[in-house]
Coordinates of C-alpha atoms and ligand atoms in Angstrom, one line a residue:
Chain A
M1 CA 8.9 2.7 -33.4
E2 CA 7.5 2.0 -30.0
L3 CA 5.5 -1.2 -30.2
N4 CA 2.6 -1.7 -28.0
N5 CA 3.2 -5.2 -26.5
E6 CA 0.1 -7.1 -25.3
V7 CA 2.0 -9.8 -23.6
I8 CA 5.2 -9.1 -21.8
I9 CA 7.1 -11.8 -20.0
N10 CA 10.1 -11.0 -17.8
N11 CA 12.4 -13.8 -16.4
L12 CA 9.5 -16.0 -15.5
V13 CA 10.3 -19.0 -13.4
K14 CA 8.0 -21.9 -12.4
R15 CA 9.3 -25.0 -10.6
F16 CA 7.5 -28.2 -9.8
D17 CA 9.7 -29.8 -7.0
E18 CA 12.8 -30.7 -8.9
I19 CA 11.7 -29.8 -12.4
V20 CA 12.1 -26.2 -13.6
A21 CA 9.2 -26.2 -16.0
V22 CA 9.7 -22.6 -17.0
N23 CA 13.3 -21.2 -16.6
E24 CA 13.9 -17.5 -16.9
V25 CA 11.6 -17.0 -19.8
S26 CA 11.3 -13.6 -21.4
L27 CA 9.1 -12.8 -24.3
E28 CA 7.2 -9.9 -25.9
V29 CA 4.1 -10.2 -28.1
P30 CA 3.0 -7.0 -30.0
A31 CA -0.7 -6.2 -30.1
G32 CA -2.5 -7.7 -33.0
S33 CA 0.2 -10.2 -33.8
I34 CA 0.1 -13.9 -33.7
F35 CA 2.8 -15.6 -31.6
G36 CA 3.8 -19.2 -31.6
L37 CA 5.5 -21.0 -28.8
L38 CA 7.1 -24.1 -30.3
G39 CA 8.6 -27.0 -28.3
P40 CA 8.7 -30.7 -27.8
N41 CA 6.6 -32.5 -25.2
G42 CA 7.4 -31.4 -21.7
A43 CA 9.2 -28.2 -22.9
G44 CA 7.2 -25.9 -20.7
K45 CA 4.7 -24.5 -23.2
S46 CA 1.5 -25.3 -21.2
T47 CA 3.1 -24.1 -18.0
T48 CA 4.0 -20.8 -19.6
L49 CA 0.4 -20.4 -20.8
R50 CA -1.0 -21.3 -17.4
L51 CA 1.2 -18.6 -15.8
L52 CA -0.1 -16.1 -18.3
C53 CA -3.8 -16.9 -17.6
T54 CA -3.1 -16.7 -13.8
L55 CA -3.8 -20.3 -13.1
L56 CA -0.3 -20.8 -11.7
R57 CA 1.7 -18.3 -9.7
P58 CA 5.4 -17.9 -10.8
D59 CA 8.2 -18.6 -8.4
S60 CA 9.9 -15.5 -9.7
G61 CA 9.7 -13.1 -12.6
T62 CA 6.9 -11.0 -13.8
A63 CA 4.4 -10.9 -16.8
S64 CA 1.7 -8.7 -18.0
V65 CA -1.2 -9.4 -20.3
A66 CA -3.1 -6.6 -22.0
G67 CA -1.4 -4.1 -19.7
H68 CA -2.4 -6.0 -16.4
D69 CA 0.2 -7.6 -14.2
I70 CA -0.5 -11.3 -13.7
L71 CA 0.2 -11.1 -9.9
E72 CA -1.2 -7.7 -9.1
E73 CA -4.4 -7.7 -11.3
P74 CA -5.2 -11.3 -12.0
V75 CA -9.0 -10.7 -12.3
N76 CA -8.4 -8.0 -15.0
V77 CA -6.0 -10.4 -16.8
R78 CA -8.7 -13.0 -16.8
E79 CA -11.3 -10.5 -18.1
C80 CA -9.2 -9.6 -21.1
T81 CA -8.0 -13.1 -22.1
G82 CA -9.7 -16.1 -23.8
V83 CA -8.2 -19.4 -23.0
L84 CA -8.2 -22.6 -24.8
P85 CA -6.7 -25.1 -22.3
E86 CA -4.6 -28.0 -23.3
E87 CA -6.8 -30.9 -24.6
G88 CA -9.5 -28.3 -24.9
S89 CA -11.9 -31.0 -26.2
H90 CA -11.9 -32.6 -22.8
T91 CA -12.7 -29.4 -20.8
L92 CA -16.4 -29.1 -21.5
Y93 CA -19.3 -30.0 -19.3
P94 CA -20.3 -33.3 -20.9
S95 CA -23.9 -33.2 -19.5
L96 CA -24.6 -29.6 -20.7
T97 CA -25.5 -29.0 -24.3
S98 CA -23.2 -27.2 -26.6
Y99 CA -25.3 -24.1 -26.2
E100 CA -25.5 -24.3 -22.4
N101 CA -21.7 -24.7 -22.1
L102 CA -21.3 -21.4 -23.9
E103 CA -24.3 -19.7 -22.2
Y104 CA -22.7 -20.6 -18.7
F105 CA -19.4 -19.0 -19.7
A106 CA -21.0 -16.0 -21.3
K107 CA -22.5 -15.2 -17.8
L108 CA -19.2 -15.9 -16.1
Y109 CA -17.5 -13.4 -18.5
D110 CA -20.3 -10.8 -18.0
V111 CA -21.4 -10.7 -21.6
P112 CA -24.8 -9.0 -21.7
E113 CA -27.5 -11.5 -22.5
E114 CA -28.6 -10.2 -25.9
E115 CA -25.0 -9.9 -27.1
A116 CA -24.3 -13.4 -25.7
K117 CA -27.2 -14.9 -27.7
K118 CA -25.9 -13.3 -31.0
R119 CA -22.2 -14.2 -30.4
I120 CA -23.1 -17.8 -29.4
E121 CA -25.1 -18.2 -32.6
D122 CA -22.4 -16.6 -34.7
L123 CA -19.6 -18.7 -33.3
L124 CA -21.6 -22.0 -33.4
K125 CA -22.5 -21.3 -37.0
F126 CA -19.0 -20.4 -37.9
M127 CA -17.7 -23.6 -36.4
D128 CA -20.5 -25.7 -38.0
L129 CA -21.9 -26.6 -34.7
W130 CA -25.2 -24.8 -34.8
E131 CA -27.1 -27.9 -35.8
R132 CA -25.7 -29.6 -32.7
R133 CA -26.4 -26.9 -30.3
N134 CA -28.9 -28.9 -28.3
D135 CA -26.8 -32.0 -28.1
P136 CA -24.9 -32.7 -24.8
A137 CA -21.2 -31.7 -25.3
G138 CA -20.3 -35.2 -24.2
E139 CA -21.9 -36.7 -27.3
L140 CA -19.9 -34.6 -29.8
S141 CA -16.8 -36.0 -31.5
T142 CA -13.4 -34.9 -30.3
G143 CA -12.9 -32.4 -33.1
N144 CA -16.4 -30.9 -32.6
R145 CA -15.7 -30.5 -28.9
Q146 CA -12.4 -28.8 -29.7
R147 CA -14.3 -26.4 -31.8
L148 CA -16.7 -25.8 -29.1
A149 CA -13.9 -25.1 -26.7
L150 CA -12.6 -22.6 -29.2
C151 CA -16.0 -20.9 -29.3
R152 CA -15.8 -20.6 -25.5
A153 CA -12.4 -18.9 -25.7
L154 CA -13.7 -16.4 -28.2
L155 CA -17.1 -15.7 -26.6
H156 CA -16.4 -12.5 -24.7
N157 CA -14.3 -11.0 -27.5
P158 CA -11.1 -10.8 -25.4
S159 CA -8.1 -8.8 -26.6
V160 CA -5.6 -11.6 -25.9
L161 CA -6.2 -15.2 -26.8
L162 CA -4.1 -17.9 -25.1
L163 CA -4.5 -21.1 -27.1
D164 CA -2.8 -24.4 -26.2
E165 CA -2.6 -26.5 -29.4
P166 CA -5.7 -25.1 -30.9
T167 CA -5.8 -27.3 -34.0
S168 CA -4.8 -30.6 -32.4
S169 CA -7.6 -33.2 -33.2
L170 CA -9.1 -31.1 -35.9
D171 CA -9.3 -32.5 -39.5
P172 CA -7.4 -30.6 -42.2
I173 CA -10.4 -28.5 -43.3
A174 CA -11.4 -27.5 -39.8
A175 CA -7.8 -26.8 -38.9
K176 CA -7.6 -24.5 -42.0
R177 CA -10.7 -22.7 -41.0
V178 CA -9.5 -22.1 -37.5
R179 CA -6.2 -20.7 -38.9
E180 CA -8.2 -18.4 -41.2
L181 CA -10.3 -17.3 -38.3
I182 CA -7.3 -16.5 -36.2
L183 CA -5.7 -14.6 -39.0
K184 CA -8.8 -12.6 -39.5
L185 CA -9.3 -11.8 -35.9
A186 CA -5.7 -10.7 -35.5
K187 CA -5.5 -8.6 -38.7
Q188 CA -9.1 -7.2 -38.9
Y189 CA -9.9 -6.9 -35.2
G190 CA -6.5 -6.5 -33.7
Q191 CA -6.8 -9.4 -31.3
T192 CA -3.5 -10.8 -30.1
F193 CA -2.8 -14.5 -30.1
F194 CA -0.4 -16.5 -28.1
I195 CA -0.4 -20.1 -29.5
N196 CA 1.3 -23.2 -28.2
S197 CA 2.1 -25.9 -30.7
H198 CA 4.5 -28.6 -31.8
N199 CA 3.5 -28.2 -35.4
L200 CA 6.3 -26.2 -37.1
A201 CA 4.5 -26.1 -40.5
E202 CA 1.4 -24.6 -39.0
V203 CA 3.2 -22.1 -36.9
Q204 CA 5.3 -21.0 -39.9
R205 CA 2.2 -20.4 -41.9
L206 CA 0.2 -18.7 -39.2
C207 CA 2.5 -16.8 -36.8
D208 CA 4.2 -13.4 -37.1
Y209 CA 6.5 -14.3 -34.2
I210 CA 8.0 -17.6 -33.1
A211 CA 9.9 -18.7 -30.1
I212 CA 11.3 -22.1 -29.5
I213 CA 11.3 -23.5 -26.0
D214 CA 13.0 -26.6 -24.6
E215 CA 13.5 -27.8 -21.0
G216 CA 11.9 -24.5 -19.9
K217 CA 14.4 -22.3 -21.7
I218 CA 13.8 -20.1 -24.8
L219 CA 16.3 -21.2 -27.4
L220 CA 15.4 -18.6 -30.0
S221 CA 12.8 -16.2 -30.8
G222 CA 12.1 -13.6 -33.4
R223 CA 9.9 -12.6 -36.4
T224 CA 8.9 -15.6 -38.5
D225 CA 10.2 -14.1 -41.7
E226 CA 13.6 -13.6 -40.3
L227 CA 13.8 -17.1 -38.9
R228 CA 12.7 -18.5 -42.2
R229 CA 15.4 -16.7 -43.9
R230 CA 17.8 -18.0 -41.5
L231 CA 16.5 -21.5 -42.1
Q232 CA 16.5 -21.2 -45.9
S233 CA 20.1 -20.0 -45.9
K234 CA 21.1 -23.6 -45.0
Q235 CA 19.0 -26.4 -46.0
V236 CA 19.1 -30.2 -45.8
F237 CA 18.9 -32.1 -49.1
K238 CA 18.6 -35.8 -49.7
L239 CA 20.8 -37.1 -52.5
R240 CA 20.1 -40.6 -54.0
V241 CA 22.6 -42.1 -56.3
A242 CA 22.6 -45.3 -58.3
D243 CA 25.9 -46.6 -57.0
N244 CA 29.3 -45.3 -55.6
I245 CA 27.7 -43.7 -52.6
E246 CA 31.1 -43.6 -50.8
T247 CA 32.6 -41.6 -53.7
A248 CA 29.7 -39.2 -53.7
K249 CA 30.2 -38.8 -50.0
S250 CA 33.9 -37.9 -50.3
I251 CA 33.1 -35.4 -53.1
A252 CA 30.5 -33.8 -50.9
E253 CA 32.8 -33.6 -48.0
G254 CA 35.4 -31.9 -50.2
L255 CA 33.0 -29.0 -50.9
D256 CA 33.2 -26.0 -48.5
F257 CA 29.6 -25.0 -48.9
I258 CA 28.4 -28.4 -47.5
F259 CA 28.3 -29.0 -43.8
D260 CA 27.3 -32.3 -42.2
V261 CA 27.4 -35.2 -44.6
S262 CA 25.8 -38.4 -43.4
I263 CA 24.6 -41.7 -45.0
E264 CA 21.0 -42.7 -44.3
S265 CA 20.2 -46.1 -45.8
D266 CA 20.7 -45.6 -49.6
S267 CA 20.9 -41.8 -49.5
L268 CA 23.2 -39.1 -48.4
M269 CA 21.9 -36.3 -46.2
L270 CA 23.6 -33.0 -47.0
T271 CA 23.3 -29.6 -45.3
I272 CA 24.0 -27.1 -48.0
L273 CA 24.7 -23.4 -47.6
D274 CA 22.9 -21.2 -50.1
P275 CA 21.5 -24.1 -52.3
V276 CA 20.2 -21.7 -54.9
S277 CA 23.6 -21.1 -56.2
N278 CA 25.5 -24.1 -54.9
N279 CA 23.4 -27.1 -55.9
S280 CA 24.4 -26.8 -59.5
V281 CA 28.1 -26.9 -58.5
L282 CA 27.5 -30.1 -56.5
I283 CA 25.5 -31.7 -59.4
R284 CA 28.3 -30.8 -61.9
K285 CA 31.0 -32.4 -59.7
L286 CA 29.0 -35.6 -59.2
L287 CA 28.3 -35.9 -63.0
N288 CA 32.0 -35.3 -63.8
A289 CA 32.8 -38.2 -61.5
N290 CA 30.3 -40.3 -63.4
I291 CA 27.9 -40.7 -60.5
A292 CA 24.4 -41.5 -61.7
I293 CA 22.1 -39.1 -59.7
I294 CA 18.6 -40.5 -59.1
E295 CA 17.4 -37.6 -57.0
L296 CA 18.4 -34.5 -55.2
A297 CA 15.5 -33.4 -53.1
E298 CA 15.0 -30.8 -50.4
E299 CA 14.2 -32.4 -47.1
E300 CA 11.2 -30.8 -45.4
M301 CA 12.6 -29.0 -42.2
T302 CA 11.1 -30.7 -39.3
L303 CA 10.8 -29.2 -35.9
E304 CA 13.6 -31.5 -34.8
D305 CA 15.9 -30.3 -37.6
L306 CA 15.3 -26.8 -36.5
Y307 CA 16.1 -27.5 -32.9
L308 CA 19.2 -29.4 -33.9
Q309 CA 20.3 -26.5 -36.1
V310 CA 19.5 -23.9 -33.5
I311 CA 21.4 -25.9 -30.8
K312 CA 24.4 -26.4 -33.1
E313 CA 24.4 -22.7 -34.0
E314 CA 24.3 -21.9 -30.3
E315 CA 27.4 -24.1 -29.7
Q316 CA 29.4 -22.6 -32.6
Chain B
M1 CA -17.3 -10.0 -4.4
N2 CA -20.3 -10.2 -6.7
L3 CA -23.0 -12.5 -5.3
S4 CA -24.9 -12.7 -8.6
K5 CA -21.7 -14.3 -10.1
S6 CA -21.7 -16.9 -7.3
L7 CA -25.3 -17.6 -7.9
V8 CA -24.6 -18.3 -11.6
V9 CA -22.0 -20.9 -10.4
A10 CA -24.3 -22.3 -7.8
K11 CA -27.2 -22.7 -10.3
A12 CA -25.1 -24.4 -12.9
D13 CA -23.5 -26.8 -10.3
I14 CA -26.9 -27.8 -8.9
K15 CA -28.2 -28.4 -12.4
M16 CA -25.2 -30.4 -13.4
A17 CA -25.1 -32.5 -10.2
M18 CA -28.8 -33.2 -10.8
N19 CA -28.0 -34.5 -14.3
Y20 CA -26.5 -37.5 -12.5
K21 CA -29.3 -39.9 -11.6
Y22 CA -27.7 -41.1 -8.4
V23 CA -27.4 -37.5 -7.2
K24 CA -30.9 -36.6 -8.3
F25 CA -32.4 -39.6 -6.5
G26 CA -30.1 -39.3 -3.6
V27 CA -31.2 -35.7 -3.0
L28 CA -34.9 -36.3 -3.6
G29 CA -34.7 -39.6 -1.6
M30 CA -32.9 -38.1 1.3
G31 CA -35.3 -35.1 1.3
A32 CA -38.2 -37.5 1.5
M33 CA -36.7 -39.9 3.9
G34 CA -36.5 -37.6 7.0
P35 CA -40.1 -36.5 6.9
L36 CA -41.4 -39.9 6.0
F37 CA -39.5 -41.6 8.8
S38 CA -40.6 -39.0 11.3
V39 CA -44.2 -38.8 10.1
L40 CA -44.6 -42.5 10.2
S41 CA -42.9 -43.1 13.5
V42 CA -44.7 -41.0 16.1
P43 CA -48.2 -41.2 14.9
M44 CA -47.7 -44.9 14.2
I45 CA -46.5 -45.5 17.7
Y46 CA -49.6 -43.7 19.1
I47 CA -51.9 -45.6 16.8
L48 CA -50.4 -49.0 17.8
D49 CA -50.1 -48.2 21.5
P50 CA -52.5 -45.6 22.9
N51 CA -50.3 -45.4 26.1
A52 CA -47.4 -44.1 24.1
S53 CA -47.3 -40.7 25.8
S54 CA -45.5 -42.3 28.7
Y55 CA -42.3 -43.0 26.6
I56 CA -42.7 -40.8 23.5
E57 CA -40.2 -38.3 24.8
F58 CA -37.5 -40.9 24.4
I59 CA -38.3 -41.3 20.8
L60 CA -38.6 -37.6 19.8
P61 CA -34.8 -36.9 19.9
Y62 CA -34.3 -39.4 17.1
I63 CA -36.6 -37.5 14.9
S64 CA -34.7 -34.2 14.9
S65 CA -31.3 -36.0 14.5
M66 CA -32.7 -37.9 11.6
L67 CA -34.1 -34.8 9.9
A68 CA -30.8 -33.0 10.2
M69 CA -28.8 -36.0 9.0
F70 CA -30.9 -36.6 5.9
A71 CA -30.8 -33.0 5.0
I72 CA -26.9 -32.9 5.2
I73 CA -26.2 -35.9 2.9
P74 CA -27.4 -34.0 -0.2
A75 CA -24.8 -31.4 0.6
A76 CA -22.2 -34.1 0.4
L77 CA -23.6 -35.5 -2.8
I78 CA -23.7 -32.1 -4.6
S79 CA -20.4 -30.7 -3.2
A80 CA -18.6 -33.9 -4.2
N81 CA -19.7 -33.2 -7.7
S82 CA -19.1 -29.5 -7.8
F83 CA -15.6 -29.7 -6.2
V84 CA -14.1 -33.1 -7.1
G85 CA -16.3 -33.8 -10.2
E86 CA -15.2 -30.5 -11.7
R87 CA -11.7 -31.7 -11.5
E88 CA -12.5 -35.3 -12.6
Q89 CA -14.0 -34.0 -15.8
N90 CA -11.3 -31.4 -16.4
T91 CA -13.6 -28.4 -16.4
L92 CA -11.9 -26.7 -13.4
E93 CA -9.2 -25.2 -15.7
P94 CA -11.5 -23.2 -18.0
L95 CA -13.7 -22.2 -15.0
L96 CA -10.6 -20.8 -13.2
C97 CA -9.7 -18.8 -16.3
T98 CA -12.8 -16.7 -16.0
P99 CA -12.8 -13.4 -14.1
L100 CA -14.4 -15.2 -11.1
T101 CA -12.5 -14.4 -7.8
D102 CA -11.5 -17.2 -5.5
M103 CA -14.1 -15.9 -3.1
E104 CA -16.9 -15.8 -5.7
L105 CA -16.1 -19.3 -6.8
L106 CA -15.9 -20.6 -3.2
V107 CA -19.2 -18.9 -2.3
G108 CA -20.9 -20.2 -5.5
K109 CA -19.7 -23.8 -5.0
S110 CA -20.7 -23.7 -1.3
L111 CA -24.2 -22.3 -2.2
S112 CA -24.8 -25.1 -4.6
A113 CA -24.6 -27.5 -1.7
F114 CA -26.1 -25.2 0.9
I115 CA -29.3 -24.2 -1.0
P116 CA -30.8 -27.7 -1.6
S117 CA -29.8 -28.9 1.8
I118 CA -31.2 -25.9 3.7
L119 CA -34.4 -26.3 1.7
I120 CA -34.7 -29.9 2.7
L121 CA -33.9 -29.0 6.3
V122 CA -36.6 -26.3 6.5
F123 CA -39.3 -27.9 4.4
G124 CA -38.6 -31.4 5.8
T125 CA -39.1 -30.2 9.3
L126 CA -42.1 -28.2 8.4
I127 CA -43.7 -31.1 6.5
T128 CA -43.0 -33.3 9.5
E129 CA -44.7 -30.9 11.9
I130 CA -47.7 -30.5 9.8
A131 CA -48.2 -34.1 8.5
S132 CA -47.6 -35.7 11.9
N133 CA -50.2 -33.5 13.5
I134 CA -52.7 -34.1 10.7
L135 CA -52.3 -37.8 11.4
L136 CA -52.5 -37.4 15.2
F137 CA -55.6 -35.3 14.8
A138 CA -57.2 -37.6 12.4
F139 CA -56.9 -40.5 14.9
G140 CA -58.0 -38.4 17.8
F141 CA -54.7 -38.0 19.7
P142 CA -53.5 -34.8 21.2
M143 CA -51.5 -32.5 18.9
M144 CA -47.8 -32.0 19.7
L145 CA -44.6 -30.4 18.4
I146 CA -42.8 -33.1 16.3
P147 CA -39.9 -32.3 16.4
D148 CA -40.3 -30.7 19.9
M149 CA -38.6 -27.4 21.0
P150 CA -35.1 -28.9 21.8
G151 CA -35.4 -30.8 18.5
L152 CA -36.2 -27.7 16.5
F153 CA -33.2 -26.1 18.2
L154 CA -31.0 -28.9 17.2
V155 CA -32.3 -28.9 13.5
F156 CA -32.0 -25.1 13.0
A157 CA -29.0 -24.3 15.1
S158 CA -26.7 -27.2 14.2
G159 CA -28.0 -28.0 10.8
P160 CA -26.8 -25.0 8.8
P161 CA -23.3 -25.0 10.3
M162 CA -23.0 -28.8 9.7
I163 CA -24.0 -28.3 6.0
F164 CA -21.0 -25.9 5.7
V165 CA -18.8 -28.4 7.6
V166 CA -19.6 -30.9 4.9
V167 CA -18.6 -28.4 2.1
F168 CA -15.4 -27.3 4.0
V169 CA -14.4 -31.0 4.5
M170 CA -14.9 -31.4 0.8
I171 CA -12.5 -28.6 0.0
I172 CA -10.0 -29.9 2.4
I173 CA -10.0 -33.5 1.0
S174 CA -10.6 -32.5 -2.7
G175 CA -6.8 -32.3 -3.3
R176 CA -6.3 -35.8 -2.0
V177 CA -9.2 -37.8 -3.5
S178 CA -9.6 -38.1 -7.2
R179 CA -13.0 -39.8 -7.4
V180 CA -16.3 -38.3 -6.7
Y181 CA -17.7 -41.2 -4.7
E182 CA -14.7 -41.2 -2.4
A183 CA -15.1 -37.6 -1.8
Y184 CA -18.8 -38.0 -1.1
Q185 CA -18.1 -40.9 1.4
V186 CA -15.4 -39.0 3.3
S187 CA -17.3 -35.8 3.7
G188 CA -20.5 -37.7 4.5
V189 CA -18.8 -38.8 7.7
S190 CA -19.6 -35.4 9.0
V191 CA -23.2 -36.6 9.7
L192 CA -21.8 -38.8 12.5
V193 CA -22.2 -35.7 14.7
Y194 CA -25.9 -36.7 14.9
I195 CA -25.0 -40.1 16.2
F196 CA -23.8 -38.2 19.1
S197 CA -27.0 -36.4 19.7
M198 CA -28.9 -39.8 19.3
L199 CA -26.6 -41.7 21.6
V200 CA -26.0 -39.4 24.5
P201 CA -29.7 -39.3 25.7
T202 CA -29.9 -43.1 25.9
M203 CA -27.0 -43.1 28.4
F204 CA -29.2 -41.0 30.8
I205 CA -32.3 -43.2 30.6
G206 CA -33.0 -44.2 34.2
S207 CA -30.8 -41.5 35.7
S208 CA -32.2 -39.0 38.2
M209 CA -31.8 -36.1 35.7
P210 CA -35.1 -35.0 34.1
F211 CA -35.0 -36.2 30.5
G212 CA -36.1 -32.9 29.1
Q213 CA -33.0 -31.3 30.5
V214 CA -30.8 -34.2 29.1
I215 CA -32.1 -33.5 25.7
W216 CA -31.5 -29.7 25.9
F217 CA -28.0 -30.4 27.3
T218 CA -27.3 -32.9 24.5
N219 CA -28.5 -30.7 21.8
I220 CA -26.7 -27.5 23.0
L221 CA -23.6 -29.6 23.2
T222 CA -24.1 -30.9 19.6
F223 CA -24.6 -27.4 18.5
M224 CA -21.4 -26.4 20.2
I225 CA -19.5 -29.2 18.6
S226 CA -20.9 -28.2 15.2
I227 CA -19.7 -24.7 15.7
L228 CA -16.2 -26.0 16.7
L229 CA -16.2 -28.2 13.6
L230 CA -17.2 -25.2 11.5
L231 CA -14.4 -23.1 12.9
I232 CA -11.7 -25.8 12.3
T233 CA -12.8 -26.8 8.9
S234 CA -13.5 -23.2 7.6
Y235 CA -10.0 -22.2 8.8
L236 CA -8.4 -25.1 7.0
A237 CA -10.5 -24.9 3.9
L238 CA -10.1 -21.2 3.4
R239 CA -6.4 -21.5 3.6
M240 CA -6.4 -24.3 1.1
F241 CA -8.7 -22.8 -1.4
N242 CA -6.5 -21.1 -4.0
R243 CA -6.1 -21.4 -7.8
D244 CA -2.4 -22.4 -7.8
R245 CA -3.1 -25.4 -5.5
M246 CA -6.2 -26.5 -7.3
I247 CA -4.4 -26.5 -10.7
T248 CA -1.2 -28.1 -9.5
Q249 CA -3.1 -31.0 -8.1
I250 CA -4.8 -31.7 -11.4
Ligands
ATP401 N1 1.2 -29.9 -12.1 C1 2.5 -30.4 -12.3 N2 3.2 -31.0 -11.4 C2 4.4 -31.4 -11.6 N3 5.1 -31.3 -12.7 C3 4.5 -30.6 -13.7 C4 3.1 -30.1 -13.6 N4 2.8 -29.5 -14.7 C5 3.8 -29.7 -15.5 N5 4.8 -30.3 -15.0 C6 6.2 -30.6 -15.6 O1 6.7 -29.4 -16.1 C7 7.3 -29.7 -17.4 C8 6.7 -28.8 -18.5 O2 5.4 -29.3 -18.7 P1 4.4 -28.6 -19.8 O3 3.0 -29.2 -19.6 O4 4.5 -27.1 -19.6 O5 5.0 -29.0 -21.1 P2 4.5 -28.8 -22.6 O6 5.5 -28.1 -23.4 O7 3.1 -28.2 -22.6 O8 4.4 -30.3 -23.2 P3 3.4 -31.0 -24.2 O9 3.8 -30.7 -25.6 O10 3.5 -32.4 -23.9 O11 2.0 -30.5 -23.9 C9 7.2 -31.2 -17.7 O12 8.4 -31.8 -17.2 C10 6.1 -31.6 -16.7 O13 6.3 -32.9 -16.3
MG402 MG1 1.3 -28.8 -23.2

């Protein structure tokens, strides 16, 4: 099936003097899907996003957004994209009210006046900011400013949304509402989302597609469900025993479905292949050796573990 | 190029700059200063010294230079906010994400400084002419053009290009200064051109050349300097004004 890709990135490169912030990045985001670009600090996420919204010019490579080339038709690209810049809460006019901030951008995005009024009201109400519409943006809390910046990105009903860490600085309830809104907009209205984040849990929950970037390079990319399967096929467990931790370690090392055994304070960290069928084997072996098990618990996969695992797999 | 978009930007920039007290009082104060200074000086001199007509021509050149100078400072105040202030408060990035073209943005931001300054220039001069003559008339002195013809030439020929020079200097330096007040001070230096038009005539006092000719000569020279500055700064500014550069320098 031919997928209609709203964002297509081809070998994009951006250098800042010595640093190659974005290094031969290629990605595709199908229309109506939610894409998450994950990576540690300085990985090149924000630079990639700024290239897509035509703020920066690439040194080489091409990209198109909503069918428009970022170099050939930058104005069209900007018309069809809504952008939440990094630290969005700091990108509002502090002396203008919440309402005026949105009103100004509605004009710049050519939203007809009547429609703008309605959309501003709907968005402010949705984000619980309607009561604060006449307060200067500079007097809002960081989280409220972040929500206002999100309203600004959604204002002109763009077909592609480029959001740089949209839920950073939001409280859990607000973050959940924003995730729900993103899901609704993507699934009901077919808007496409390109989201930067370092929050793996959030990206896993929200995104249809994920890519991991580090030092400007894409380490892996694919459908979230496929990556999740790949992650779940090998998982890290934490084993706590009452004593004899060395014996437990040598037992674990002797099992062919266990990779990577290490001692962390009073526990063993084990990477277990297919834990669903293999954990019971491990437990039986330990019990047979009279080792008192206090706990065998699944370690939550952190972004770091995922990187480490991806990097290790690349090497093998 | 859509002028109405530029006007939206200009309007917002003026409004936001005026939200700062020092800009508001700076612009209003400068706007009032020129006419106040001019209106008070010539009629006052006449009132204090009925024989003033013998030397009044030496004072008139200052009036036009002052009017132009005070009209240009507001452009520096506002453009410092609309160019450097926008970066200082991180609002440049979302602005550059809108469909505005570089040209619409440049025109909008330039107009935000140009409109208030040109209003001050035109109305300041007009008020000076009218108010001075009301005073002269009230005290029974002959009515006269204040500023005189060469003065009006200086104000209206060199004033508008110099307002643009201030804006272009702002664009050129905006990548190198990070604070609004620095930007304002640096671009404000452009007003020094009127020190030239004030100083040159004094060097000819007592020379054989008729003073009226000296003034015309000076003011035409000042006008030519302002055009030269306009050409140089506009060339540099237009080359430097692009998105990539503005963002990379954040
Ligand atoms: N304007 C700039 N000038 C010079 N170097 C830059 C500039 N912008 C980004 N970089 C460099 O490019 C690299 C990638 O930065 P980028 O902001 O894209 O990272 P990021 O993945 O968004 O990180 P974070 O999670 O911290 O936001 C970093 O090494 C950064 O120092
Ligand atoms: Mg970033």
